[in-house]
Amino acid sequence: MNSKISFGKSPWGLILIASACIAVMAGDAAAQSESMMLRGGGATFPAPLYQRWIEAYAGQHPWSRIGYAKLGSGEGVQRFLAEKLDFAGSDAALDDEQMAQVKRGVRLVPATAGLIVLAYHVKGLTGPLKLPREVYRDIFSGKISRWNDARIKAANPDLNLPNQSITLVARLDGSGTTYAFTNHLSAISREWRDNGPGAGMTVAWPGNAMLVHGNEAVASRIKVSEGTIGYLEYGFAKRLGLPMAWLENKAGHFEEPNEQTGVEALAGNALQMPDNLRLMIPDPEGADAYPILTLSWLLLYQRYPDTEKASAIKQFVTFGLTEGQRYSHELGYIPLPADIVSRSRQALDSIR
C-alpha cells in the first residue's frame, strides 16, 4: 500500500513521503517505523526524480518511509552540515571546507544529471530562438535589455522579434541550479567571472529581475509573464510546454536542449571524473553537446550512528543508481553513464 503523509505545519509539510509499514510483531512496529524514517531534502532540480524513486522503492519495500523536502540546494546543504537531515540533495558539490565541518564524514554520490535551459515567453515567434554565447551572457547581465536588440536579431534573421523589454526570471533562494548556470557563464566569459556576478548559489541579478524560489516557480512565472526569460532544469520547462532557446556550444554550433544533446555532453566528459566525484562540466566538449548541464549529488554521511538507518539509506540509493535511472527519460533527466554509476556505488559501499 502506498500513501502520502504530511507533517502538518512543520518544515516537513511539503515532503512527499511514500510509506507503508508492516510489523512482524505489534511490539516492534513503533521501533521499526522510527528507525526506517529517512529524512532528506535540498535541491529542487532533481526533486521530481527523487520523488519517483521514493514511490517506486516503497512499492518494492513496504517497510520504507522516506521523505524529501524541496528546500533548494543552499538550504539542504546547511541542514546537512548541521546534521538535521539523513541525506541531502545538491547541484553544487560540497567543497573541502564544508566537508571538514562534518565530524561524521561526508560522501558525495552523483545521482543524476540534467540540462539547464533558457526558457522564454515571447509572443509571435515562429521558430526556435537561437542565442550566441556572448548574447545570453549579456542578457543575464542586463546589457541587452530588449528583445529586438541588434545582436539577437542577427542570430535570428527570420524571427519577428518584438520591441519589448526583457525581464529575467531568476532564483531568490540559494540554488544549485544558479551555481551551475553562473559557473557556466564564468567559464565562457572572463568578464562575467572577474568583473561581473561570478559563480555562486546566489548572485546579484539586474534590478528588473523577477526572483522566485525553486525551479518549479521559475517555470510557472515564465509561463504567465510575457517578455520573460529564465534559467531552469529542462524537465520543468518541458512539462509546462515552455519554448527553450537553442544555445551556442563550445564548438560554435547551436544546440537544441533535449536528451540526445545532453547525453552527448555528459558522455563525452564523464571520463574526467576525479577521485572525490566532484565533476564539474561548465563548458562541455563535443560538436553536438548542449552547453549547460550539471550533475546532481546526494550528500551522505560517512558514518551513521544507527547501522539500520545506514543500511536503509544504502539500499534506497542503490535502487536509485540502478533501477531508478530508468525514470530519467520520462522526467527529463539524463541517465548516468555506467562508469559514473560504478563510481557512485563504490562511494556508497564505504558508508557505515
Coordinates of C-alpha atoms in Angstrom, one line a residue:
M1 CA 0.0 0.0 0.0
N2 CA 1.3 3.5 -0.9
S3 CA 0.2 6.7 0.8
K4 CA 1.2 10.3 1.2
I5 CA 1.8 11.6 4.7
S6 CA 2.1 15.3 5.7
F7 CA 3.7 16.6 8.8
G8 CA 1.2 19.5 9.1
K9 CA 2.8 22.9 9.7
S10 CA 6.3 21.5 10.4
P11 CA 9.2 22.2 8.0
W12 CA 8.3 18.7 6.6
G13 CA 4.9 19.8 5.4
L14 CA 5.9 19.8 1.7
I15 CA 7.6 16.4 1.8
L16 CA 6.4 13.7 -0.4
I17 CA 6.6 10.5 1.7
A18 CA 6.0 7.1 0.2
S19 CA 5.3 4.9 3.2
A20 CA 3.9 1.6 4.1
C21 CA 4.7 -0.3 7.3
I22 CA 4.4 -4.0 8.1
A23 CA 5.1 -5.0 11.6
V24 CA 6.1 -8.6 12.2
M25 CA 5.1 -8.2 15.8
A26 CA 3.0 -5.4 17.4
G27 CA 5.7 -4.6 19.9
D28 CA 8.2 -4.0 17.1
A29 CA 6.0 -1.7 15.0
A30 CA 6.9 1.7 16.5
A31 CA 10.7 1.0 16.6
Q32 CA 10.7 -0.3 13.1
S33 CA 8.8 2.7 11.7
E34 CA 11.0 5.2 13.5
S35 CA 14.3 3.5 12.5
M36 CA 13.2 3.4 8.9
M37 CA 12.2 7.1 8.7
L38 CA 14.8 8.7 6.3
R39 CA 14.6 12.5 6.1
G40 CA 16.1 14.1 3.1
G41 CA 15.9 17.5 1.5
G42 CA 17.6 20.1 -0.7
A43 CA 17.8 20.7 -4.4
T44 CA 14.6 21.3 -6.4
F45 CA 16.4 20.4 -9.6
P46 CA 16.2 16.6 -9.1
A47 CA 13.2 16.5 -6.8
P48 CA 10.7 15.0 -9.3
L49 CA 13.1 12.2 -10.0
Y50 CA 13.8 11.5 -6.3
Q51 CA 10.0 11.6 -5.6
R52 CA 9.5 8.9 -8.3
W53 CA 12.3 6.8 -6.7
I54 CA 10.6 7.1 -3.3
E55 CA 7.3 5.9 -4.7
A56 CA 8.8 3.1 -6.7
Y57 CA 11.0 1.9 -3.9
A58 CA 8.1 1.8 -1.5
G59 CA 6.3 -0.4 -3.9
Q60 CA 9.1 -3.0 -3.6
H61 CA 9.9 -2.3 0.1
P62 CA 6.7 -1.7 2.0
W63 CA 8.5 -1.1 5.3
S64 CA 10.3 2.0 3.9
R65 CA 9.5 5.6 5.0
I66 CA 11.4 8.2 3.1
G67 CA 10.9 11.9 2.7
Y68 CA 12.5 14.5 0.5
A69 CA 11.8 18.3 1.1
K70 CA 12.1 20.7 -1.8
L71 CA 14.3 23.2 0.1
G72 CA 16.8 24.3 -2.6
S73 CA 20.4 23.2 -2.6
G74 CA 21.6 26.0 -0.3
E75 CA 19.2 25.2 2.5
G76 CA 19.7 21.5 2.0
V77 CA 23.4 21.9 2.4
Q78 CA 23.0 24.0 5.5
R79 CA 20.7 21.4 7.2
F80 CA 23.0 18.6 6.2
L81 CA 26.0 20.3 7.7
A82 CA 24.0 20.9 10.9
E83 CA 23.1 17.1 10.8
K84 CA 19.4 17.9 10.7
L85 CA 18.9 15.6 7.7
D86 CA 19.8 11.9 7.0
F87 CA 20.7 12.9 3.4
A88 CA 20.6 16.0 1.2
G89 CA 20.5 16.8 -2.5
S90 CA 22.6 19.5 -4.1
D91 CA 23.5 20.6 -7.6
A92 CA 26.7 22.0 -6.3
A93 CA 29.2 19.6 -4.7
L94 CA 30.5 20.4 -1.2
D95 CA 33.9 22.0 -1.1
D96 CA 36.7 20.8 1.3
E97 CA 35.9 23.5 3.9
Q98 CA 32.3 22.4 4.1
M99 CA 33.2 18.7 4.2
A100 CA 35.6 19.4 7.1
Q101 CA 32.7 20.7 9.2
V102 CA 31.0 17.3 9.4
K103 CA 32.6 15.1 12.1
R104 CA 30.8 12.0 10.8
G105 CA 32.4 12.4 7.4
V106 CA 30.8 13.0 4.0
R107 CA 30.4 11.0 0.8
L108 CA 29.4 12.8 -2.4
V109 CA 27.3 10.5 -4.6
P110 CA 26.5 11.6 -8.1
A111 CA 22.8 10.5 -8.5
T112 CA 21.6 12.1 -11.7
A113 CA 22.3 14.8 -14.3
G114 CA 20.3 17.3 -16.3
L115 CA 20.3 20.3 -18.6
I116 CA 19.9 23.9 -17.6
V117 CA 17.8 25.6 -20.2
L118 CA 16.8 29.2 -21.0
A119 CA 13.1 29.1 -21.4
Y120 CA 11.3 32.2 -22.6
H121 CA 7.8 33.7 -23.2
V122 CA 7.9 35.9 -26.4
K123 CA 4.7 36.1 -28.5
G124 CA 4.8 35.9 -32.3
L125 CA 7.9 33.8 -32.7
T126 CA 7.5 31.2 -35.5
G127 CA 10.7 29.3 -34.8
P128 CA 13.2 28.5 -32.1
L129 CA 15.2 31.4 -30.6
K130 CA 19.0 31.0 -31.1
L131 CA 21.3 32.7 -28.6
P132 CA 25.1 33.0 -29.1
R133 CA 27.2 32.7 -26.0
E134 CA 28.0 36.4 -25.6
V135 CA 24.4 37.3 -26.2
Y136 CA 22.8 35.2 -23.4
R137 CA 25.6 36.3 -21.1
D138 CA 24.7 39.9 -21.8
I139 CA 21.0 39.3 -21.4
F140 CA 21.6 38.0 -17.9
S141 CA 24.0 40.8 -17.0
G142 CA 21.4 43.3 -18.1
K143 CA 23.5 44.7 -21.0
I144 CA 20.9 43.5 -23.6
S145 CA 17.5 44.7 -22.4
R146 CA 15.1 44.5 -25.4
W147 CA 14.0 41.5 -27.5
N148 CA 14.7 43.3 -30.8
D149 CA 18.3 44.1 -29.9
A150 CA 20.5 44.0 -33.0
R151 CA 22.6 41.1 -31.7
I152 CA 19.6 38.9 -31.0
K153 CA 18.2 39.8 -34.5
A154 CA 21.5 39.0 -36.2
A155 CA 21.3 35.4 -34.8
N156 CA 17.6 35.1 -35.7
P157 CA 17.0 36.9 -39.0
D158 CA 13.8 35.0 -39.7
L159 CA 12.1 35.8 -36.4
N160 CA 9.8 38.8 -35.8
L161 CA 11.3 39.9 -32.5
P162 CA 9.2 42.5 -30.7
N163 CA 10.3 45.9 -29.4
Q164 CA 9.7 44.7 -25.8
S165 CA 11.7 44.8 -22.6
I166 CA 13.4 41.6 -21.5
T167 CA 12.5 40.6 -18.0
L168 CA 14.7 38.0 -16.3
V169 CA 13.3 35.3 -14.0
A170 CA 15.9 34.0 -11.6
R171 CA 16.2 32.3 -8.2
L172 CA 16.0 34.1 -4.9
D173 CA 16.9 31.1 -2.8
G174 CA 20.4 29.5 -2.5
S175 CA 20.3 27.4 -5.6
G176 CA 22.5 24.7 -7.1
T177 CA 20.8 25.5 -10.5
T178 CA 22.0 29.1 -10.1
Y179 CA 25.5 27.8 -9.2
A180 CA 25.7 25.6 -12.3
F181 CA 24.4 28.3 -14.6
T182 CA 26.7 31.1 -13.3
N183 CA 29.6 28.6 -13.2
H184 CA 29.0 28.1 -16.9
L185 CA 28.9 31.9 -17.6
S186 CA 32.1 32.2 -15.6
A187 CA 33.7 29.5 -17.8
I188 CA 32.8 31.2 -21.1
S189 CA 33.3 34.8 -20.0
R190 CA 36.2 36.3 -18.2
E191 CA 34.2 39.5 -17.9
W192 CA 31.4 37.7 -16.1
R193 CA 33.9 35.8 -13.9
D194 CA 36.2 38.7 -12.9
N195 CA 34.1 41.9 -13.3
G196 CA 30.5 40.5 -13.1
P197 CA 28.4 38.4 -10.7
G198 CA 30.8 35.4 -10.9
A199 CA 29.6 31.9 -9.8
G200 CA 27.5 31.2 -6.7
M201 CA 24.3 29.8 -5.3
T202 CA 23.1 33.4 -5.1
V203 CA 24.2 36.3 -7.2
A204 CA 23.2 39.8 -7.9
W205 CA 20.8 39.9 -10.8
P206 CA 19.8 43.1 -12.7
G207 CA 17.2 45.2 -10.8
N208 CA 14.2 44.3 -13.0
A209 CA 14.6 40.5 -12.4
M210 CA 11.7 38.5 -11.0
L211 CA 13.1 36.5 -8.2
V212 CA 11.4 33.3 -7.1
H213 CA 12.0 30.1 -5.1
G214 CA 12.7 26.8 -6.8
N215 CA 12.8 25.5 -10.4
E216 CA 9.0 25.0 -10.5
A217 CA 8.3 28.6 -9.6
V218 CA 10.7 29.8 -12.3
A219 CA 8.8 27.7 -14.9
S220 CA 5.4 28.9 -13.6
R221 CA 6.5 32.6 -13.7
I222 CA 7.7 32.4 -17.3
K223 CA 4.5 30.6 -18.3
V224 CA 2.3 33.5 -17.2
S225 CA 4.7 36.5 -17.8
E226 CA 5.2 37.8 -21.3
G227 CA 8.6 39.1 -22.3
T228 CA 10.5 36.9 -19.8
I229 CA 13.4 34.6 -20.0
G230 CA 14.8 32.4 -17.2
Y231 CA 17.2 29.5 -16.4
L232 CA 15.8 26.2 -15.0
E233 CA 16.1 22.5 -15.3
Y234 CA 15.0 21.1 -18.6
G235 CA 12.2 18.8 -17.2
F236 CA 10.4 21.6 -15.5
A237 CA 10.3 23.6 -18.8
K238 CA 9.3 20.6 -20.8
R239 CA 6.3 19.7 -18.5
L240 CA 4.9 23.2 -18.9
G241 CA 5.5 23.3 -22.6
L242 CA 7.8 26.3 -22.5
P243 CA 9.9 27.2 -25.6
M244 CA 13.6 26.8 -24.9
A245 CA 16.4 28.6 -26.6
W246 CA 19.0 26.8 -28.8
L247 CA 22.3 27.8 -27.3
E248 CA 25.7 28.1 -29.0
N249 CA 28.1 25.5 -27.6
K250 CA 31.9 25.4 -27.3
A251 CA 32.3 24.1 -30.9
G252 CA 30.2 27.1 -32.2
H253 CA 27.1 25.1 -33.0
F254 CA 23.6 26.0 -31.9
E255 CA 22.1 23.0 -30.0
E256 CA 18.6 22.3 -29.1
P257 CA 18.1 21.2 -25.5
N258 CA 17.0 17.5 -25.4
E259 CA 18.1 14.2 -24.1
Q260 CA 20.3 13.4 -27.1
T261 CA 22.4 16.7 -26.8
G262 CA 22.5 16.2 -23.0
V263 CA 23.8 12.6 -23.4
E264 CA 26.5 13.9 -25.8
A265 CA 27.6 16.5 -23.3
L266 CA 27.8 14.1 -20.3
A267 CA 29.2 11.0 -22.1
G268 CA 31.9 13.0 -23.8
N269 CA 33.2 14.4 -20.5
A270 CA 32.4 11.7 -17.9
L271 CA 35.9 10.3 -18.0
Q272 CA 37.2 13.5 -16.4
M273 CA 35.6 12.3 -13.1
P274 CA 38.1 13.0 -10.2
D275 CA 38.5 10.7 -7.2
N276 CA 36.4 13.0 -5.0
L277 CA 33.5 12.7 -7.5
R278 CA 33.2 16.5 -7.8
L279 CA 32.9 16.5 -11.6
M280 CA 32.1 20.0 -12.9
I281 CA 31.4 20.4 -16.7
P282 CA 30.9 24.1 -17.0
D283 CA 31.5 24.2 -20.8
P284 CA 31.4 20.6 -22.2
E285 CA 33.4 19.5 -25.2
G286 CA 31.7 17.9 -28.2
A287 CA 30.4 19.1 -31.5
D288 CA 26.8 18.1 -30.6
A289 CA 26.9 18.8 -26.9
Y290 CA 24.4 21.0 -25.3
P291 CA 26.5 23.6 -23.4
I292 CA 24.9 23.8 -19.9
L293 CA 24.4 20.7 -17.8
T294 CA 25.2 19.6 -14.2
L295 CA 25.4 16.5 -12.1
S296 CA 23.3 16.5 -9.0
W297 CA 24.7 14.9 -5.9
L298 CA 23.3 13.1 -2.9
L299 CA 25.1 14.1 0.2
L300 CA 25.5 11.2 2.7
Y301 CA 27.3 10.8 5.9
Q302 CA 30.4 8.5 6.0
R303 CA 29.2 7.2 9.4
Y304 CA 25.7 6.9 10.8
P305 CA 25.1 6.2 14.5
D306 CA 22.3 3.8 13.6
T307 CA 23.5 0.9 11.5
E308 CA 20.0 0.0 10.5
K309 CA 19.4 3.5 9.1
A310 CA 22.8 3.4 7.3
S311 CA 21.7 0.1 5.7
A312 CA 18.3 1.5 4.7
I313 CA 19.9 4.6 3.0
K314 CA 22.4 2.4 1.1
Q315 CA 19.6 0.2 -0.2
F316 CA 17.5 3.2 -1.3
V317 CA 20.3 5.0 -3.0
T318 CA 21.5 1.7 -4.7
F319 CA 17.9 1.4 -6.1
G320 CA 18.1 5.0 -7.4
L321 CA 21.5 4.4 -9.1
T322 CA 20.3 1.2 -10.8
E323 CA 16.6 0.6 -11.3
G324 CA 15.8 4.3 -10.6
Q325 CA 17.8 5.5 -13.6
R326 CA 15.1 4.3 -16.0
Y327 CA 12.7 7.0 -14.8
S328 CA 15.2 9.7 -16.1
H329 CA 13.8 9.7 -19.6
E330 CA 10.2 10.4 -18.8
L331 CA 11.1 13.2 -16.3
G332 CA 13.6 15.0 -18.4
Y333 CA 16.9 13.9 -16.8
I334 CA 20.0 12.3 -18.3
P335 CA 20.7 8.7 -17.1
L336 CA 24.1 8.4 -15.6
P337 CA 26.7 6.5 -17.8
A338 CA 27.7 3.1 -16.4
D339 CA 31.2 4.3 -15.3
I340 CA 29.7 7.1 -13.2
V341 CA 27.2 4.7 -11.7
S342 CA 30.1 2.4 -10.8
R343 CA 32.0 5.2 -9.1
S344 CA 28.9 6.3 -7.2
R345 CA 28.2 2.7 -6.0
Q346 CA 31.8 2.5 -4.8
A347 CA 31.4 5.6 -2.7
L348 CA 28.1 4.2 -1.4
D349 CA 29.8 1.0 -0.3
S350 CA 32.1 2.9 2.0
I351 CA 29.3 4.2 4.2
R352 CA 28.9 2.7 7.6

